[in-house]
Coordinates of N, CA and C in Angstrom, one line a residue:
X1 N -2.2 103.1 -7.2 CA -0.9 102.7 -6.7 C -0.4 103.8 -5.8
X2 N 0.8 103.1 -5.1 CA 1.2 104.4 -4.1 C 2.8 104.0 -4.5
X3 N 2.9 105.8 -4.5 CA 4.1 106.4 -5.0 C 4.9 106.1 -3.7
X4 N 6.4 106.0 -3.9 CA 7.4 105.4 -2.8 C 9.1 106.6 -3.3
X5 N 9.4 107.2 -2.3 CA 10.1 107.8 -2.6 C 11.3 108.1 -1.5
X6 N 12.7 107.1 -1.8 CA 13.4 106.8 -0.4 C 14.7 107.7 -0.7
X7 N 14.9 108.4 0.7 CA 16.3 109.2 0.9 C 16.7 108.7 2.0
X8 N 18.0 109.1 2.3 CA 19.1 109.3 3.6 C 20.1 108.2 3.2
X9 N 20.5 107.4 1.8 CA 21.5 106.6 2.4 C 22.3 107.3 1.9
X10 N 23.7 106.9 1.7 CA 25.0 107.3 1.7 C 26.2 106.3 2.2
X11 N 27.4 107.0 2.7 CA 28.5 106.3 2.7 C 28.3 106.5 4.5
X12 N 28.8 105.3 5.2 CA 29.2 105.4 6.6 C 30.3 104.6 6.8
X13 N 31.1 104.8 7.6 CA 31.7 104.2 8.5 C 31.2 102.9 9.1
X14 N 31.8 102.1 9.6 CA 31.3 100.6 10.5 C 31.4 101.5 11.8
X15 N 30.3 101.3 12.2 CA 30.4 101.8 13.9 C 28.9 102.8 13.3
X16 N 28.8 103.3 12.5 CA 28.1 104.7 12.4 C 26.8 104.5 12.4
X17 N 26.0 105.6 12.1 CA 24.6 105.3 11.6 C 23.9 106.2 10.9
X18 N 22.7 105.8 10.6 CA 22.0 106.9 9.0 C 20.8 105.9 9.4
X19 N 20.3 107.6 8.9 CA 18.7 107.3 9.1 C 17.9 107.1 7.9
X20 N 17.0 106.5 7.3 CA 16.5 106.1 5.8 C 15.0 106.4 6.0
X21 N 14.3 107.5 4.9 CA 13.1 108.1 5.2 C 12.6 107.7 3.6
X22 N 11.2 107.4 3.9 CA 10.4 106.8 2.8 C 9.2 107.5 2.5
X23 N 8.4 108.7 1.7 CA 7.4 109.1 2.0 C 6.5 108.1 1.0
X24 N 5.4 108.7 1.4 CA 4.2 107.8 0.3 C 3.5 108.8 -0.1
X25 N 3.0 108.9 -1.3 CA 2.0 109.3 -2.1 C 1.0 108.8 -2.7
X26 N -0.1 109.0 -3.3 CA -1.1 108.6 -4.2 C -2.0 108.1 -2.6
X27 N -2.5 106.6 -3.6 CA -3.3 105.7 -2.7 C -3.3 104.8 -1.4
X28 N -2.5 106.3 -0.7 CA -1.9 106.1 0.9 C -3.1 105.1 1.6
X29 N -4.4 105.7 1.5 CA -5.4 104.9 2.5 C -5.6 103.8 2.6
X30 N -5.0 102.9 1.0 CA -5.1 101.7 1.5 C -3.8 101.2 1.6
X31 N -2.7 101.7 2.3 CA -1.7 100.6 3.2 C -2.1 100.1 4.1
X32 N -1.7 98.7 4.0 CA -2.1 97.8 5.4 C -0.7 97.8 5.8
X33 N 0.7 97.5 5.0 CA 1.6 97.6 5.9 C 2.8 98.2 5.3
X34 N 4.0 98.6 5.7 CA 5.2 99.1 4.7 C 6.6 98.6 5.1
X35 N 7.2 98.6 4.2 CA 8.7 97.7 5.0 C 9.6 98.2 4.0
X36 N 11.1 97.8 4.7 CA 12.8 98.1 4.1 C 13.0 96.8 3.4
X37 N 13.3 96.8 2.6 CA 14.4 95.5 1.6 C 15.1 95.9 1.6
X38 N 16.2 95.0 1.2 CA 17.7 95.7 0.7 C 18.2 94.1 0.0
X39 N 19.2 95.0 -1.3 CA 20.1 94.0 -1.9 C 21.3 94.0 -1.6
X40 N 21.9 93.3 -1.6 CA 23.4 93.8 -1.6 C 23.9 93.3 -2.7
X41 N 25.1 93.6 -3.0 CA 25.4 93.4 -4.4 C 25.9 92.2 -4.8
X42 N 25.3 91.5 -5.4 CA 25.4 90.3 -6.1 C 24.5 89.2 -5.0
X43 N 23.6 89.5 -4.6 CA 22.6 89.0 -4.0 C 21.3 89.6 -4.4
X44 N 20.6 88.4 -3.3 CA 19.0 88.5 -3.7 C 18.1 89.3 -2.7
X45 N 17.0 90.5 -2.8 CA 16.4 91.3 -2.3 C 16.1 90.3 -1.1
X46 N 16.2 91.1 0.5 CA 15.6 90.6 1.7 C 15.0 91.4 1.8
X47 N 13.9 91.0 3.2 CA 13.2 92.0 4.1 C 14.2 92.3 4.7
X48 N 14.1 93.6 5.5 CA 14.7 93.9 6.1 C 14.0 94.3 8.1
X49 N 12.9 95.2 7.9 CA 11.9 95.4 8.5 C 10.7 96.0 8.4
X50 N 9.8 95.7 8.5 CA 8.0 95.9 8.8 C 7.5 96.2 9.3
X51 N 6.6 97.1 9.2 CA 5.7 98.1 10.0 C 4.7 97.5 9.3
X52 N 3.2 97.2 10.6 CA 2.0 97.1 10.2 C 1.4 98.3 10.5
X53 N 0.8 98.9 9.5 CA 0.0 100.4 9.5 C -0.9 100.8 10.4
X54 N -1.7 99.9 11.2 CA -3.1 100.1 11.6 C -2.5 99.8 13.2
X55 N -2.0 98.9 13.3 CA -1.2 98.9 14.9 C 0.2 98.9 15.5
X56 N 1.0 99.1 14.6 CA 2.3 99.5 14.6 C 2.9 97.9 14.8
X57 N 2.8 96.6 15.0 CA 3.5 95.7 15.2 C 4.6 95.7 13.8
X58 N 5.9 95.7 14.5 CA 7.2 95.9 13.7 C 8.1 94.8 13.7
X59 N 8.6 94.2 12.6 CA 9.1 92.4 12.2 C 10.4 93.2 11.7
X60 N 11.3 91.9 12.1 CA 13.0 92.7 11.7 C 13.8 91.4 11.2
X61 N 14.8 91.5 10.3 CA 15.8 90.3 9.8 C 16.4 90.3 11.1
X62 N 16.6 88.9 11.4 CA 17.7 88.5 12.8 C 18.6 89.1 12.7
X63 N 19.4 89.4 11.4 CA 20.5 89.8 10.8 C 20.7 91.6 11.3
X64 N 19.6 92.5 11.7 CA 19.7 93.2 12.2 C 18.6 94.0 13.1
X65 N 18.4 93.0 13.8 CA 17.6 93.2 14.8 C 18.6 93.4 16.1
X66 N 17.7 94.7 16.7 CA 18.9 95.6 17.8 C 19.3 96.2 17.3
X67 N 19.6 96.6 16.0 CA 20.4 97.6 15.7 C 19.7 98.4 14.8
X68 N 18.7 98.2 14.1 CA 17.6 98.7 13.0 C 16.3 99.1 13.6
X69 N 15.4 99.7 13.7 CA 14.4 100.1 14.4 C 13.4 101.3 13.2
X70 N 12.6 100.5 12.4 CA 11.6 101.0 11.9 C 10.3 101.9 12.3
X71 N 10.4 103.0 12.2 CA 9.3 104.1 12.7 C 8.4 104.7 11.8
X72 N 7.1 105.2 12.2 CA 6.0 105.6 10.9 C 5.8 106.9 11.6
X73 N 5.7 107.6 10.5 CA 4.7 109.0 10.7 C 3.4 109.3 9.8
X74 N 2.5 108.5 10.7 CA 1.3 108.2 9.8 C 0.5 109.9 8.8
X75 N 0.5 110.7 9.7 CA 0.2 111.8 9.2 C 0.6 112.1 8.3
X76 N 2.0 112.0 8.0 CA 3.0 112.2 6.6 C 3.1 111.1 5.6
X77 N 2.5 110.0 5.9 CA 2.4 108.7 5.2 C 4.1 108.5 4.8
X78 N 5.0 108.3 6.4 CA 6.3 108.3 6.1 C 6.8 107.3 6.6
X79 N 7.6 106.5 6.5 CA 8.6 105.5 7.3 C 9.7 106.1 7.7
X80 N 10.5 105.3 8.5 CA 11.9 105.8 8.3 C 12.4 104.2 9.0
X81 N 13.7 104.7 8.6 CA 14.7 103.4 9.0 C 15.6 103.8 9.6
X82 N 16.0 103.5 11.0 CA 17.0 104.0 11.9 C 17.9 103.1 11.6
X83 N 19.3 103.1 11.4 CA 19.9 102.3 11.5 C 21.6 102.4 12.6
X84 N 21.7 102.1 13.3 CA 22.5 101.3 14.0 C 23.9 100.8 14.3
X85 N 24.9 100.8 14.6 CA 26.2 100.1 14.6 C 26.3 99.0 13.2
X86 N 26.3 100.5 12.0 CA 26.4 100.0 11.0 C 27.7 99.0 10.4
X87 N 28.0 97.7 10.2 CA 28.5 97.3 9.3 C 28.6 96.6 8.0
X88 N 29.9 96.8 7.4 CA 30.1 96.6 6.2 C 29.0 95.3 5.3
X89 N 28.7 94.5 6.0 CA 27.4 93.3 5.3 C 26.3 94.3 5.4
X90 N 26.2 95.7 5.9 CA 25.0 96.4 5.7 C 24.7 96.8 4.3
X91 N 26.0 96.8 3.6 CA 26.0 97.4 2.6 C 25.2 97.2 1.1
X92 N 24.0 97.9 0.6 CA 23.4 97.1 0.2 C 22.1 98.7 -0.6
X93 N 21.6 98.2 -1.7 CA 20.1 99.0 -2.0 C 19.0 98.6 -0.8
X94 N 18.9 99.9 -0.4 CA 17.7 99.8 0.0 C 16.3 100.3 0.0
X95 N 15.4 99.2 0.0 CA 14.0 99.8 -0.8 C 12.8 100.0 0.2
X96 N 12.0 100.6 -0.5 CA 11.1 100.9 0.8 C 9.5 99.8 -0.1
X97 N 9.4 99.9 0.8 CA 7.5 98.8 -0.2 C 6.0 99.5 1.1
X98 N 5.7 99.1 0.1 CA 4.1 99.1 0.3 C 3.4 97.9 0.2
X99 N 2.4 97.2 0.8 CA 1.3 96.2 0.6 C 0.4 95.8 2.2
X100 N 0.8 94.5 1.7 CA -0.4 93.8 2.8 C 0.6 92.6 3.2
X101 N 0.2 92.6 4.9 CA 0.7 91.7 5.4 C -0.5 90.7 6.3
X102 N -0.5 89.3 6.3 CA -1.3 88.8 7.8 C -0.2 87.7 7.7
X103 N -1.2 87.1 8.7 CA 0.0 85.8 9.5 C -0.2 84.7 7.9
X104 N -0.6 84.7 6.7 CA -0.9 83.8 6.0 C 0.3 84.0 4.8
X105 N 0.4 85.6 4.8 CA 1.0 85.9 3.5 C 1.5 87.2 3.9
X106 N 2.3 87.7 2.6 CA 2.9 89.3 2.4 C 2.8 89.5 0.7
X107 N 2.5 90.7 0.7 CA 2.2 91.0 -0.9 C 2.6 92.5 -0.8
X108 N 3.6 92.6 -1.7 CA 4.1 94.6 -2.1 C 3.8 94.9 -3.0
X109 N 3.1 95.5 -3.2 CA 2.7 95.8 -4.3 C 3.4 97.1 -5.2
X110 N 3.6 97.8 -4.3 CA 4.4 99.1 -4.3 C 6.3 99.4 -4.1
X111 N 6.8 100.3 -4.8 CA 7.8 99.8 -4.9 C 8.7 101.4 -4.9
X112 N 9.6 101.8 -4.7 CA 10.5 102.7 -4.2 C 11.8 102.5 -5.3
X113 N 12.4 103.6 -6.0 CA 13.5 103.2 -6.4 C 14.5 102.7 -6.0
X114 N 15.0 102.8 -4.5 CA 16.2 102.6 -4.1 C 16.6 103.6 -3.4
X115 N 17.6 103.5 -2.6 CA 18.6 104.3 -1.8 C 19.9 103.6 -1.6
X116 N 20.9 103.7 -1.7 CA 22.4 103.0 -1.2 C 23.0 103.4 -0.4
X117 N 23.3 102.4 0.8 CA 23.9 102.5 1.7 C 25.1 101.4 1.4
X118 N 26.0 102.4 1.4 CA 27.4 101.6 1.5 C 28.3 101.9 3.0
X119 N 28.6 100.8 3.7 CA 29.4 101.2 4.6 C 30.9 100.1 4.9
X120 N 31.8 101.4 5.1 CA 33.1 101.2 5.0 C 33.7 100.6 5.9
X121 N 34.6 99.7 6.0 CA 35.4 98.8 7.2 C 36.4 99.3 8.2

């Protein structure tokens, strides 16, 4: 299994932005891909955005596309999540995952405790 271990959320402002870093551990060599979820509260876990491992094609929720921008530091087996002219519907857990993606399916196998990003109006 690979270990998932997410920092940078916190409290922002609407307008602001925070950056969300994910390292990996363990059984790094087999990621095929890694991505952001988030809940918000009293809702159900989305994607949020995806990185494929091996050629960097990156998939984003409409919902914050333009303003979210997922980056890898493969050396470090790291993600991060840039985020953007944050507002308040941002507000939400956010997770980091591990698995496998093609054009057929997605499977996470891997899982991150969480991070919270709450942002203020």
């Amino acid at each position: 299994q690979v270990q998932l271990v997410e920092s940078g959320g916190g409290l922002v402002q609407a307008g602001g932005s925070l950056r969300l870093s994910c390292i990996a551990s363990g059984r790094t060599q087999g990621i095929d891909a890694m991505a952001w979820f988030r809940q918000p509260p009293g809702k159900s876990r989305n994607l949020v955005a995806r990185i494929k491992w091996h050629n960097g094609r990156t998939n984003y929720a409409n919902s914050v596309k333009d303003r979210f921008s997922i980056t890898a530091d493969y050396a470090n087996n790291t993600i991060y999540l840039h985020m953007y002219n944050l507002k308040p519907e941002d507000t939400a857990l956010y997770f980091c995952a591990a698995g496998r993606v093609t054009q057929k399916f997605a499977e996470y196998d891997d899982w991150g405790q969480g991070t919270q990003v709450t942002v203020s109006s």
